[in-house]
């Protein structure tokens, strides 16, 4: 068990939490934990299936149970984008970690994900932009560090 704090990466779905998290964990020689994978493995269903069959409120309760039940130190943690909606989740993550908000532009997020199959906690009638506008201030308010992320572009050779 490490005595180092966790590094918790927050941000919208498609912000790059898992991608950045794996690289960061490798560089720092830390464990990597993706709470979406924990939920899917533990529940035996995809996030979208859980949302579709059990509803948004039940999904949020499941997510809260998994996140507040984490007992790990010295890891990079990538929680789901909706974790910021739960004060108890953010308190638990912040208690043992440094919270880093991956501030990714909405256009980049939209280009990376399919909002209808991704398993995004989104109330009926809301758009991805609505969810972004709702969550962005919460990500900022709960972050110890805000890191702007720009889209990666490859140069042709």
mmCIF file of C-alpha atoms in Angstrom:
data_model
loop_
_atom_site.group_PDB
_atom_site.id
_atom_site.type_symbol
_atom_site.label_atom_id
_atom_site.label_comp_id
_atom_site.label_asym_id
_atom_site.label_seq_id
_atom_site.Cartn_x
_atom_site.Cartn_y
_atom_site.Cartn_z
ATOM 1 C CA UNK A 1 0.000 0.000 0.000
ATOM 2 C CA UNK A 2 1.331 3.434 -0.943
ATOM 3 C CA UNK A 3 1.372 6.418 1.382
ATOM 4 C CA UNK A 4 1.129 8.724 -1.642
ATOM 5 C CA UNK A 5 -2.199 10.381 -2.349
ATOM 6 C CA UNK A 6 -4.360 9.274 -5.228
ATOM 7 C CA UNK A 7 -4.555 11.346 -8.371
ATOM 8 C CA UNK A 8 -8.210 11.624 -9.364
ATOM 9 C CA UNK A 9 -8.965 12.682 -12.928
ATOM 10 C CA UNK A 10 -12.378 14.267 -13.416
ATOM 11 C CA UNK A 11 -14.113 15.572 -16.499
ATOM 12 C CA UNK A 12 -16.812 14.877 -19.014
ATOM 13 C CA UNK A 13 -17.161 11.521 -20.738
ATOM 14 C CA UNK A 14 -14.683 11.641 -23.607
ATOM 15 C CA UNK A 15 -12.416 14.128 -21.812
ATOM 16 C CA UNK A 16 -9.559 11.641 -21.797
ATOM 17 C CA UNK A 17 -9.603 10.470 -18.167
ATOM 18 C CA UNK A 18 -8.887 6.818 -18.956
ATOM 19 C CA UNK A 19 -6.330 7.542 -21.660
ATOM 20 C CA UNK A 20 -4.442 10.119 -19.614
ATOM 21 C CA UNK A 21 -4.877 8.001 -16.481
ATOM 22 C CA UNK A 22 -3.205 4.915 -17.932
ATOM 23 C CA UNK A 23 -0.253 6.964 -19.205
ATOM 24 C CA UNK A 24 0.079 8.891 -15.935
ATOM 25 C CA UNK A 25 -0.094 5.726 -13.838
ATOM 26 C CA UNK A 26 2.571 4.105 -15.978
ATOM 27 C CA UNK A 27 4.869 7.129 -15.750
ATOM 28 C CA UNK A 28 4.430 7.440 -11.969
ATOM 29 C CA UNK A 29 4.472 3.669 -11.381
ATOM 30 C CA UNK A 30 1.055 3.731 -9.743
ATOM 31 C CA UNK A 31 -2.003 1.511 -10.037
ATOM 32 C CA UNK A 32 -4.760 2.666 -12.363
ATOM 33 C CA UNK A 33 -8.431 2.368 -11.422
ATOM 34 C CA UNK A 34 -11.286 3.106 -13.841
ATOM 35 C CA UNK A 35 -14.496 3.152 -11.804
ATOM 36 C CA UNK A 36 -16.641 2.600 -14.902
ATOM 37 C CA UNK A 37 -14.870 -0.729 -15.401
ATOM 38 C CA UNK A 38 -15.353 -1.596 -11.724
ATOM 39 C CA UNK A 39 -19.079 -0.905 -12.066
ATOM 40 C CA UNK A 40 -19.451 -2.862 -15.319
ATOM 41 C CA UNK A 41 -17.529 -5.825 -13.920
ATOM 42 C CA UNK A 42 -19.332 -5.791 -10.591
ATOM 43 C CA UNK A 43 -22.794 -5.367 -12.094
ATOM 44 C CA UNK A 44 -22.235 -7.663 -15.069
ATOM 45 C CA UNK A 45 -23.581 -5.102 -17.522
ATOM 46 C CA UNK A 46 -22.440 -2.137 -19.574
ATOM 47 C CA UNK A 47 -23.052 1.332 -18.201
ATOM 48 C CA UNK A 48 -25.633 1.980 -20.915
ATOM 49 C CA UNK A 49 -27.447 -1.276 -20.061
ATOM 50 C CA UNK A 50 -27.537 -0.317 -16.386
ATOM 51 C CA UNK A 51 -28.940 3.110 -17.242
ATOM 52 C CA UNK A 52 -31.476 1.662 -19.705
ATOM 53 C CA UNK A 53 -32.729 -1.133 -17.439
ATOM 54 C CA UNK A 54 -32.414 0.377 -13.971
ATOM 55 C CA UNK A 55 -32.723 4.094 -14.667
ATOM 56 C CA UNK A 56 -30.501 7.100 -14.044
ATOM 57 C CA UNK A 57 -31.173 7.432 -10.328
ATOM 58 C CA UNK A 58 -30.370 3.771 -9.681
ATOM 59 C CA UNK A 59 -27.212 4.071 -11.774
ATOM 60 C CA UNK A 60 -26.086 7.080 -9.733
ATOM 61 C CA UNK A 61 -26.697 5.125 -6.515
ATOM 62 C CA UNK A 62 -24.650 2.208 -7.869
ATOM 63 C CA UNK A 63 -21.854 4.557 -8.908
ATOM 64 C CA UNK A 64 -21.868 6.173 -5.478
ATOM 65 C CA UNK A 65 -21.609 2.771 -3.776
ATOM 66 C CA UNK A 66 -18.585 1.772 -5.855
ATOM 67 C CA UNK A 67 -16.789 5.125 -5.608
ATOM 68 C CA UNK A 68 -17.324 5.727 -1.896
ATOM 69 C CA UNK A 69 -16.328 2.108 -1.253
ATOM 70 C CA UNK A 70 -12.900 2.478 -2.855
ATOM 71 C CA UNK A 71 -10.104 1.729 -0.403
ATOM 72 C CA UNK A 72 -6.931 2.495 -2.309
ATOM 73 C CA UNK A 73 -3.972 4.831 -1.918
ATOM 74 C CA UNK A 74 -1.267 5.824 -4.355
ATOM 75 C CA UNK A 75 -3.301 5.232 -7.504
ATOM 76 C CA UNK A 76 -4.525 7.158 -10.492
ATOM 77 C CA UNK A 77 -8.315 7.014 -10.467
ATOM 78 C CA UNK A 78 -10.552 7.783 -13.449
ATOM 79 C CA UNK A 79 -14.146 7.989 -12.206
ATOM 80 C CA UNK A 80 -17.131 8.315 -14.494
ATOM 81 C CA UNK A 81 -18.065 11.799 -15.622
ATOM 82 C CA UNK A 82 -21.216 11.809 -13.483
ATOM 83 C CA UNK A 83 -19.284 11.329 -10.226
ATOM 84 C CA UNK A 84 -19.201 15.113 -9.831
ATOM 85 C CA UNK A 85 -22.991 15.072 -9.280
ATOM 86 C CA UNK A 86 -22.484 13.315 -5.931
ATOM 87 C CA UNK A 87 -21.125 15.307 -3.002
ATOM 88 C CA UNK A 88 -20.315 12.088 -1.137
ATOM 89 C CA UNK A 89 -18.364 10.707 -4.122
ATOM 90 C CA UNK A 90 -16.344 13.878 -4.500
ATOM 91 C CA UNK A 91 -15.706 14.057 -0.748
ATOM 92 C CA UNK A 92 -14.452 10.456 -0.737
ATOM 93 C CA UNK A 93 -12.236 10.991 -3.782
ATOM 94 C CA UNK A 94 -10.885 14.287 -2.461
ATOM 95 C CA UNK A 95 -10.167 12.914 1.001
ATOM 96 C CA UNK A 96 -7.450 10.587 -0.260
ATOM 97 C CA UNK A 97 -6.483 12.321 -3.463
ATOM 98 C CA UNK A 98 -5.622 15.313 -5.539
ATOM 99 C CA UNK A 99 -8.518 16.053 -7.891
ATOM 100 C CA UNK A 100 -7.479 17.121 -11.394
ATOM 101 C CA UNK A 101 -10.165 18.398 -13.782
ATOM 102 C CA UNK A 102 -9.330 17.594 -17.407
ATOM 103 C CA UNK A 103 -10.925 20.648 -18.994
ATOM 104 C CA UNK A 104 -11.694 19.461 -22.516
ATOM 105 C CA UNK A 105 -13.654 21.582 -25.016
ATOM 106 C CA UNK A 106 -17.171 20.396 -25.821
ATOM 107 C CA UNK A 107 -16.346 20.111 -29.538
ATOM 108 C CA UNK A 108 -13.547 17.668 -28.727
ATOM 109 C CA UNK A 109 -15.812 15.652 -26.442
ATOM 110 C CA UNK A 110 -18.554 15.518 -29.078
ATOM 111 C CA UNK A 111 -16.065 14.257 -31.678
ATOM 112 C CA UNK A 112 -14.882 11.440 -29.384
ATOM 113 C CA UNK A 113 -18.115 9.893 -28.151
ATOM 114 C CA UNK A 114 -21.514 8.617 -29.201
ATOM 115 C CA UNK A 115 -23.737 10.128 -26.532
ATOM 116 C CA UNK A 116 -26.459 7.557 -27.143
ATOM 117 C CA UNK A 117 -24.411 4.416 -26.527
ATOM 118 C CA UNK A 118 -21.654 5.662 -24.213
ATOM 119 C CA UNK A 119 -23.505 5.296 -20.922
ATOM 120 C CA UNK A 120 -23.746 8.995 -20.141
ATOM 121 C CA UNK A 121 -25.943 10.045 -17.251
ATOM 122 C CA UNK A 122 -28.195 12.410 -19.158
ATOM 123 C CA UNK A 123 -31.799 13.199 -18.302
ATOM 124 C CA UNK A 124 -34.293 12.849 -21.187
ATOM 125 C CA UNK A 125 -34.514 15.973 -23.298
ATOM 126 C CA UNK A 126 -31.016 17.191 -22.439
ATOM 127 C CA UNK A 127 -28.235 17.509 -24.982
ATOM 128 C CA UNK A 128 -24.560 16.798 -24.440
ATOM 129 C CA UNK A 129 -24.049 20.568 -24.361
ATOM 130 C CA UNK A 130 -26.662 20.865 -21.573
ATOM 131 C CA UNK A 131 -24.827 18.238 -19.535
ATOM 132 C CA UNK A 132 -21.525 20.030 -20.147
ATOM 133 C CA UNK A 133 -22.985 23.369 -19.001
ATOM 134 C CA UNK A 134 -24.386 21.711 -15.858
ATOM 135 C CA UNK A 135 -21.225 19.850 -14.890
ATOM 136 C CA UNK A 136 -18.405 22.180 -15.927
ATOM 137 C CA UNK A 137 -18.796 24.512 -12.905
ATOM 138 C CA UNK A 138 -18.972 21.469 -10.597
ATOM 139 C CA UNK A 139 -15.748 20.032 -12.024
ATOM 140 C CA UNK A 140 -14.023 23.377 -11.470
ATOM 141 C CA UNK A 141 -15.379 23.809 -7.947
ATOM 142 C CA UNK A 142 -14.244 20.366 -6.809
ATOM 143 C CA UNK A 143 -10.818 20.385 -8.495
ATOM 144 C CA UNK A 144 -7.505 21.026 -6.816
ATOM 145 C CA UNK A 145 -5.956 21.481 -10.267
ATOM 146 C CA UNK A 146 -7.560 22.414 -13.614
ATOM 147 C CA UNK A 147 -5.698 21.199 -16.695
ATOM 148 C CA UNK A 148 -6.882 22.438 -20.077
ATOM 149 C CA UNK A 149 -6.716 19.654 -22.670
ATOM 150 C CA UNK A 150 -6.588 20.402 -26.343
ATOM 151 C CA UNK A 151 -7.361 17.920 -29.079
ATOM 152 C CA UNK A 152 -4.449 15.797 -30.187
ATOM 153 C CA UNK A 153 -3.576 16.204 -33.798
ATOM 154 C CA UNK A 154 -1.171 14.096 -35.771
ATOM 155 C CA UNK A 155 1.189 15.671 -38.203
ATOM 156 C CA UNK A 156 1.410 13.951 -41.513
ATOM 157 C CA UNK A 157 4.875 12.796 -42.503
#
